[in-house]
Amino acid sequence: MSRTILIVEDETILREIMKDYLLEEGYRVIEAVDGKQAVSLFQEHEVDLILLDIMLPELDGWSVCRRIRKTSNVPIILLTARSDEDDTLLGFELGADDYVTKPYSPSILLARAKRLLESRHIRENEGDTLSSGGISIHFPSRTVSIDGTSSGLTHTEFEILAYLLNKGIIISREQLITKIWGYDFAGDDRTVNSHIRNLRSKLGKHAKQIVTVVRSGYKFEDEL
């Protein structure tokens, strides 16, 4: 079945370029030119991935991301011309899975989108559940419960948790990046740190159950 991608971009030329690349790869594309239209289209259609510009008319990308995260963990890639660290961190805090800074290469954006969609497909075809202590992961529905209570994780947080619980050993930052983001990871420490920090916050007292990630001989968790 063809995956559906929602493009939210008010610049016509950029939106058309993205659309052409995605259509050539066999994806179904839905387009929104402002934030309000994006929320409406998301509610009307079954969407597998969102490419979300930050600077939008009517309703900005931050607000769109916040509203969608109230009901869905659909993968979201932020598209932004702003490279300020606070903007990046805010995006992750609101539940974005990845971000691409303008100007960007369409092929790079396509690769990021494929990674998120493929990892989602792989997880959907794994065994039903994975449990450790009070944490339980249900792969078909991509849901996580903590002490019997459902916890809303983003796509990337889900992938990190599933990998760390399943490995059960100490791994390096590089191993984590390769598994979750791939060899062509173009982000920086803020990306990794933000997702781990958000995940630990949601796990609460169970945060220590996930494997310790180390880099250069000291605990990754000491950085957070």
mmCIF file of C-alpha atoms in Angstrom:
data_model
loop_
_atom_site.group_PDB
_atom_site.id
_atom_site.type_symbol
_atom_site.label_atom_id
_atom_site.label_comp_id
_atom_site.label_asym_id
_atom_site.label_seq_id
_atom_site.Cartn_x
_atom_site.Cartn_y
_atom_site.Cartn_z
ATOM 1 C CA MET A 1 0.000 0.000 0.000
ATOM 2 C CA SER A 2 1.297 3.449 -0.920
ATOM 3 C CA ARG A 3 2.255 5.614 2.057
ATOM 4 C CA THR A 4 0.656 9.048 2.372
ATOM 5 C CA ILE A 5 2.770 12.134 3.098
ATOM 6 C CA LEU A 6 1.328 15.500 4.087
ATOM 7 C CA ILE A 7 3.411 18.450 2.867
ATOM 8 C CA VAL A 8 2.776 21.673 4.786
ATOM 9 C CA GLU A 9 4.584 24.486 2.985
ATOM 10 C CA ASP A 10 3.342 27.946 1.942
ATOM 11 C CA GLU A 11 6.081 28.505 -0.671
ATOM 12 C CA THR A 12 4.657 27.113 -3.905
ATOM 13 C CA ILE A 13 7.957 26.324 -5.606
ATOM 14 C CA LEU A 14 9.343 24.399 -2.644
ATOM 15 C CA ARG A 15 6.078 22.527 -2.179
ATOM 16 C CA GLU A 16 5.978 21.503 -5.845
ATOM 17 C CA ILE A 17 9.592 20.309 -5.796
ATOM 18 C CA MET A 18 8.949 18.152 -2.732
ATOM 19 C CA LYS A 19 5.742 16.828 -4.247
ATOM 20 C CA ASP A 20 7.467 15.803 -7.503
ATOM 21 C CA TYR A 21 10.224 13.932 -5.654
ATOM 22 C CA LEU A 22 7.748 12.063 -3.475
ATOM 23 C CA LEU A 23 5.420 11.162 -6.345
ATOM 24 C CA GLU A 24 8.350 9.744 -8.317
ATOM 25 C CA GLU A 25 9.053 7.449 -5.351
ATOM 26 C CA GLY A 26 5.475 6.191 -5.375
ATOM 27 C CA TYR A 27 4.145 8.054 -2.356
ATOM 28 C CA ARG A 28 0.697 9.590 -2.175
ATOM 29 C CA VAL A 29 0.904 13.324 -1.463
ATOM 30 C CA ILE A 30 -1.486 15.715 0.260
ATOM 31 C CA GLU A 31 -0.676 19.446 0.276
ATOM 32 C CA ALA A 32 -1.446 22.217 2.756
ATOM 33 C CA VAL A 33 -0.503 25.875 2.328
ATOM 34 C CA ASP A 34 -1.119 27.020 5.897
ATOM 35 C CA GLY A 35 -1.345 25.647 9.417
ATOM 36 C CA LYS A 36 -5.122 25.518 9.702
ATOM 37 C CA GLN A 37 -5.463 23.621 6.448
ATOM 38 C CA ALA A 38 -2.772 21.194 7.630
ATOM 39 C CA VAL A 39 -4.683 20.321 10.810
ATOM 40 C CA SER A 40 -7.907 19.920 8.855
ATOM 41 C CA LEU A 41 -6.350 17.637 6.228
ATOM 42 C CA PHE A 42 -4.656 15.546 8.892
ATOM 43 C CA GLN A 43 -7.999 14.958 10.561
ATOM 44 C CA GLU A 44 -9.619 13.985 7.246
ATOM 45 C CA HIS A 45 -6.958 11.609 5.908
ATOM 46 C CA GLU A 46 -4.815 8.732 7.145
ATOM 47 C CA VAL A 47 -1.313 10.224 7.041
ATOM 48 C CA ASP A 48 1.959 8.290 7.449
ATOM 49 C CA LEU A 49 4.393 11.218 7.584
ATOM 50 C CA ILE A 50 4.283 15.022 7.789
ATOM 51 C CA LEU A 51 6.790 17.458 6.284
ATOM 52 C CA LEU A 52 6.034 20.580 8.275
ATOM 53 C CA ASP A 53 7.337 24.082 7.603
ATOM 54 C CA ILE A 54 7.654 26.257 10.707
ATOM 55 C CA MET A 55 6.894 29.715 9.320
ATOM 56 C CA LEU A 56 3.312 29.355 8.115
ATOM 57 C CA PRO A 57 0.335 31.715 7.782
ATOM 58 C CA GLU A 58 -2.808 31.255 9.885
ATOM 59 C CA LEU A 59 -1.183 28.774 12.304
ATOM 60 C CA ASP A 60 2.577 28.282 12.665
ATOM 61 C CA GLY A 61 4.343 24.951 12.542
ATOM 62 C CA TRP A 62 4.895 24.843 16.301
ATOM 63 C CA SER A 63 1.144 25.043 16.884
ATOM 64 C CA VAL A 64 0.394 22.453 14.211
ATOM 65 C CA CYS A 65 2.900 20.043 15.755
ATOM 66 C CA ARG A 66 1.450 20.594 19.226
ATOM 67 C CA ARG A 67 -2.133 19.918 18.081
ATOM 68 C CA ILE A 68 -1.246 16.780 16.132
ATOM 69 C CA ARG A 69 0.764 15.351 19.020
ATOM 70 C CA LYS A 70 -2.325 15.460 21.227
ATOM 71 C CA THR A 71 -3.817 12.571 19.241
ATOM 72 C CA SER A 72 -1.095 10.997 17.083
ATOM 73 C CA ASN A 73 2.534 9.851 17.040
ATOM 74 C CA VAL A 74 2.804 10.165 13.245
ATOM 75 C CA PRO A 75 6.403 10.972 12.213
ATOM 76 C CA ILE A 76 6.995 14.716 11.753
ATOM 77 C CA ILE A 77 9.962 16.345 10.021
ATOM 78 C CA LEU A 78 10.257 20.081 10.624
ATOM 79 C CA LEU A 79 11.378 22.303 7.751
ATOM 80 C CA THR A 80 12.932 25.510 8.989
ATOM 81 C CA ALA A 81 15.051 28.401 7.795
ATOM 82 C CA ARG A 82 15.909 29.107 11.411
ATOM 83 C CA SER A 83 18.930 27.293 12.825
ATOM 84 C CA ASP A 84 18.765 28.772 16.312
ATOM 85 C CA GLU A 85 19.352 26.143 19.003
ATOM 86 C CA ASP A 86 16.281 27.164 21.001
ATOM 87 C CA ASP A 87 14.070 26.669 17.940
ATOM 88 C CA THR A 88 15.495 23.202 17.391
ATOM 89 C CA LEU A 89 15.004 22.185 21.006
ATOM 90 C CA LEU A 90 11.452 23.552 21.029
ATOM 91 C CA GLY A 91 10.626 21.431 18.002
ATOM 92 C CA PHE A 92 11.777 18.266 19.748
ATOM 93 C CA GLU A 93 9.986 19.200 22.963
ATOM 94 C CA LEU A 94 6.759 19.536 20.986
ATOM 95 C CA GLY A 95 7.257 16.071 19.520
ATOM 96 C CA ALA A 96 9.033 16.502 16.186
ATOM 97 C CA ASP A 97 11.084 13.484 15.084
ATOM 98 C CA ASP A 98 13.599 15.225 12.853
ATOM 99 C CA TYR A 99 14.352 18.599 11.311
ATOM 100 C CA VAL A 100 15.881 19.860 8.071
ATOM 101 C CA THR A 101 17.289 23.373 7.754
ATOM 102 C CA LYS A 102 16.620 25.413 4.615
ATOM 103 C CA PRO A 103 18.059 25.529 2.047
ATOM 104 C CA TYR A 104 18.123 21.755 1.802
ATOM 105 C CA SER A 105 18.684 19.130 -0.852
ATOM 106 C CA PRO A 106 15.432 17.402 -1.880
ATOM 107 C CA SER A 107 17.318 14.107 -2.019
ATOM 108 C CA ILE A 108 18.423 14.527 1.614
ATOM 109 C CA LEU A 109 14.868 15.310 2.689
ATOM 110 C CA LEU A 110 13.619 12.255 0.786
ATOM 111 C CA ALA A 111 16.206 10.067 2.513
ATOM 112 C CA ARG A 112 15.086 11.326 5.938
ATOM 113 C CA ALA A 113 11.456 10.641 5.047
ATOM 114 C CA LYS A 114 12.249 7.129 3.809
ATOM 115 C CA ARG A 115 14.123 6.309 6.994
ATOM 116 C CA LEU A 116 11.168 7.224 9.178
ATOM 117 C CA LEU A 117 8.655 5.411 7.003
ATOM 118 C CA GLU A 118 10.761 2.265 6.666
ATOM 119 C CA SER A 119 11.484 1.993 10.380
ATOM 120 C CA ARG A 120 7.769 2.357 11.067
ATOM 121 C CA HIS A 121 6.981 -0.436 8.587
ATOM 122 C CA ILE A 122 9.599 -2.771 10.089
ATOM 123 C CA ARG A 123 8.253 -2.299 13.598
ATOM 124 C CA GLU A 124 4.713 -3.007 12.418
ATOM 125 C CA ASN A 125 5.860 -6.434 11.245
ATOM 126 C CA GLU A 126 7.750 -7.494 14.387
ATOM 127 C CA GLY A 127 6.461 -9.574 17.282
ATOM 128 C CA ASP A 128 3.508 -8.216 19.185
ATOM 129 C CA THR A 129 5.024 -7.099 22.478
ATOM 130 C CA LEU A 130 8.224 -6.362 24.368
ATOM 131 C CA SER A 131 8.143 -5.870 28.130
ATOM 132 C CA SER A 132 10.628 -4.933 30.816
ATOM 133 C CA GLY A 133 9.594 -4.193 34.387
ATOM 134 C CA GLY A 134 6.677 -1.781 34.216
ATOM 135 C CA ILE A 135 7.280 -0.865 30.568
ATOM 136 C CA SER A 136 5.347 -2.667 27.831
ATOM 137 C CA ILE A 137 5.663 -2.016 24.084
ATOM 138 C CA HIS A 138 2.976 -3.142 21.646
ATOM 139 C CA PHE A 139 4.471 -3.057 18.140
ATOM 140 C CA PRO A 140 1.367 -3.441 15.930
ATOM 141 C CA SER A 141 -0.253 -0.337 17.444
ATOM 142 C CA ARG A 142 3.079 1.334 18.275
ATOM 143 C CA THR A 143 1.883 2.081 21.792
ATOM 144 C CA VAL A 144 3.737 2.056 25.106
ATOM 145 C CA SER A 145 2.275 1.567 28.550
ATOM 146 C CA ILE A 146 4.035 2.376 31.807
ATOM 147 C CA ASP A 147 2.655 0.593 34.859
ATOM 148 C CA GLY A 148 -0.491 -0.058 32.843
ATOM 149 C CA THR A 149 -0.979 3.555 31.787
ATOM 150 C CA SER A 150 -0.612 4.551 28.134
ATOM 151 C CA SER A 151 2.261 6.919 27.394
ATOM 152 C CA GLY A 152 2.370 8.985 24.211
ATOM 153 C CA LEU A 153 5.780 8.639 22.559
ATOM 154 C CA THR A 154 6.838 10.171 19.266
ATOM 155 C CA HIS A 155 8.005 7.929 16.434
ATOM 156 C CA THR A 156 11.678 8.453 17.283
ATOM 157 C CA GLU A 157 11.186 8.056 21.037
ATOM 158 C CA PHE A 158 9.393 4.765 20.345
ATOM 159 C CA GLU A 159 12.272 3.547 18.164
ATOM 160 C CA ILE A 160 14.885 4.469 20.768
ATOM 161 C CA LEU A 161 12.985 2.798 23.614
ATOM 162 C CA ALA A 162 12.369 -0.389 21.630
ATOM 163 C CA TYR A 163 16.024 -0.611 20.648
ATOM 164 C CA LEU A 164 17.411 0.032 24.129
ATOM 165 C CA LEU A 165 15.031 -2.352 25.889
ATOM 166 C CA ASN A 166 15.676 -5.044 23.328
ATOM 167 C CA LYS A 167 19.477 -4.764 23.376
ATOM 168 C CA GLY A 168 19.963 -5.025 27.119
ATOM 169 C CA ILE A 169 23.656 -4.083 26.885
ATOM 170 C CA ILE A 170 25.738 -0.935 27.022
ATOM 171 C CA ILE A 171 26.005 0.651 23.592
ATOM 172 C CA SER A 172 27.851 3.631 22.220
ATOM 173 C CA ARG A 173 26.312 6.860 21.025
ATOM 174 C CA GLU A 174 27.508 5.950 17.533
ATOM 175 C CA GLN A 175 25.674 2.610 17.651
ATOM 176 C CA LEU A 176 22.478 4.341 18.720
ATOM 177 C CA ILE A 177 22.771 6.948 15.961
ATOM 178 C CA THR A 178 23.451 4.304 13.312
ATOM 179 C CA LYS A 179 20.435 2.237 14.379
ATOM 180 C CA ILE A 180 17.924 5.075 14.805
ATOM 181 C CA TRP A 181 19.089 7.751 12.367
ATOM 182 C CA GLY A 182 21.296 5.827 9.934
ATOM 183 C CA TYR A 183 24.845 6.268 8.681
ATOM 184 C CA ASP A 184 24.018 9.533 6.912
ATOM 185 C CA PHE A 185 22.951 11.253 10.157
ATOM 186 C CA ALA A 186 23.433 14.992 9.610
ATOM 187 C CA GLY A 187 22.254 16.227 12.990
ATOM 188 C CA ASP A 188 24.261 16.983 16.104
ATOM 189 C CA ASP A 189 24.312 16.229 19.819
ATOM 190 C CA ARG A 190 21.231 18.390 20.415
ATOM 191 C CA THR A 191 19.134 15.985 18.365
ATOM 192 C CA VAL A 192 20.204 12.890 20.274
ATOM 193 C CA ASN A 193 20.186 14.572 23.690
ATOM 194 C CA SER A 194 16.725 16.072 23.212
ATOM 195 C CA HIS A 195 15.085 12.782 22.263
ATOM 196 C CA ILE A 196 16.749 10.906 25.129
ATOM 197 C CA ARG A 197 15.823 13.643 27.608
ATOM 198 C CA ASN A 198 12.191 13.673 26.483
ATOM 199 C CA LEU A 199 12.023 9.878 26.599
ATOM 200 C CA ARG A 200 13.410 9.713 30.116
ATOM 201 C CA SER A 201 10.954 12.354 31.257
ATOM 202 C CA LYS A 202 8.043 10.287 29.964
ATOM 203 C CA LEU A 203 9.373 7.071 31.514
ATOM 204 C CA GLY A 204 9.606 8.687 34.948
ATOM 205 C CA LYS A 205 10.882 6.266 37.603
ATOM 206 C CA HIS A 206 11.429 3.617 34.940
ATOM 207 C CA ALA A 207 13.954 5.728 33.024
ATOM 208 C CA LYS A 208 16.850 3.856 34.632
ATOM 209 C CA GLN A 209 15.631 0.610 33.091
ATOM 210 C CA ILE A 210 16.828 1.607 29.656
ATOM 211 C CA VAL A 211 20.399 0.694 28.897
ATOM 212 C CA THR A 212 23.103 3.227 29.740
ATOM 213 C CA VAL A 213 24.545 4.815 26.631
ATOM 214 C CA VAL A 214 28.201 5.734 26.879
ATOM 215 C CA ARG A 215 30.598 7.776 24.805
ATOM 216 C CA SER A 216 34.335 8.191 25.240
ATOM 217 C CA GLY A 217 34.306 6.433 28.585
ATOM 218 C CA TYR A 218 31.681 8.449 30.451
ATOM 219 C CA LYS A 219 27.965 8.029 30.861
ATOM 220 C CA PHE A 220 25.785 9.673 28.239
ATOM 221 C CA GLU A 221 23.116 10.209 30.872
ATOM 222 C CA ASP A 222 25.490 12.485 32.813
ATOM 223 C CA GLU A 223 25.246 15.000 29.969
ATOM 224 C CA LEU A 224 21.473 15.351 30.263
#
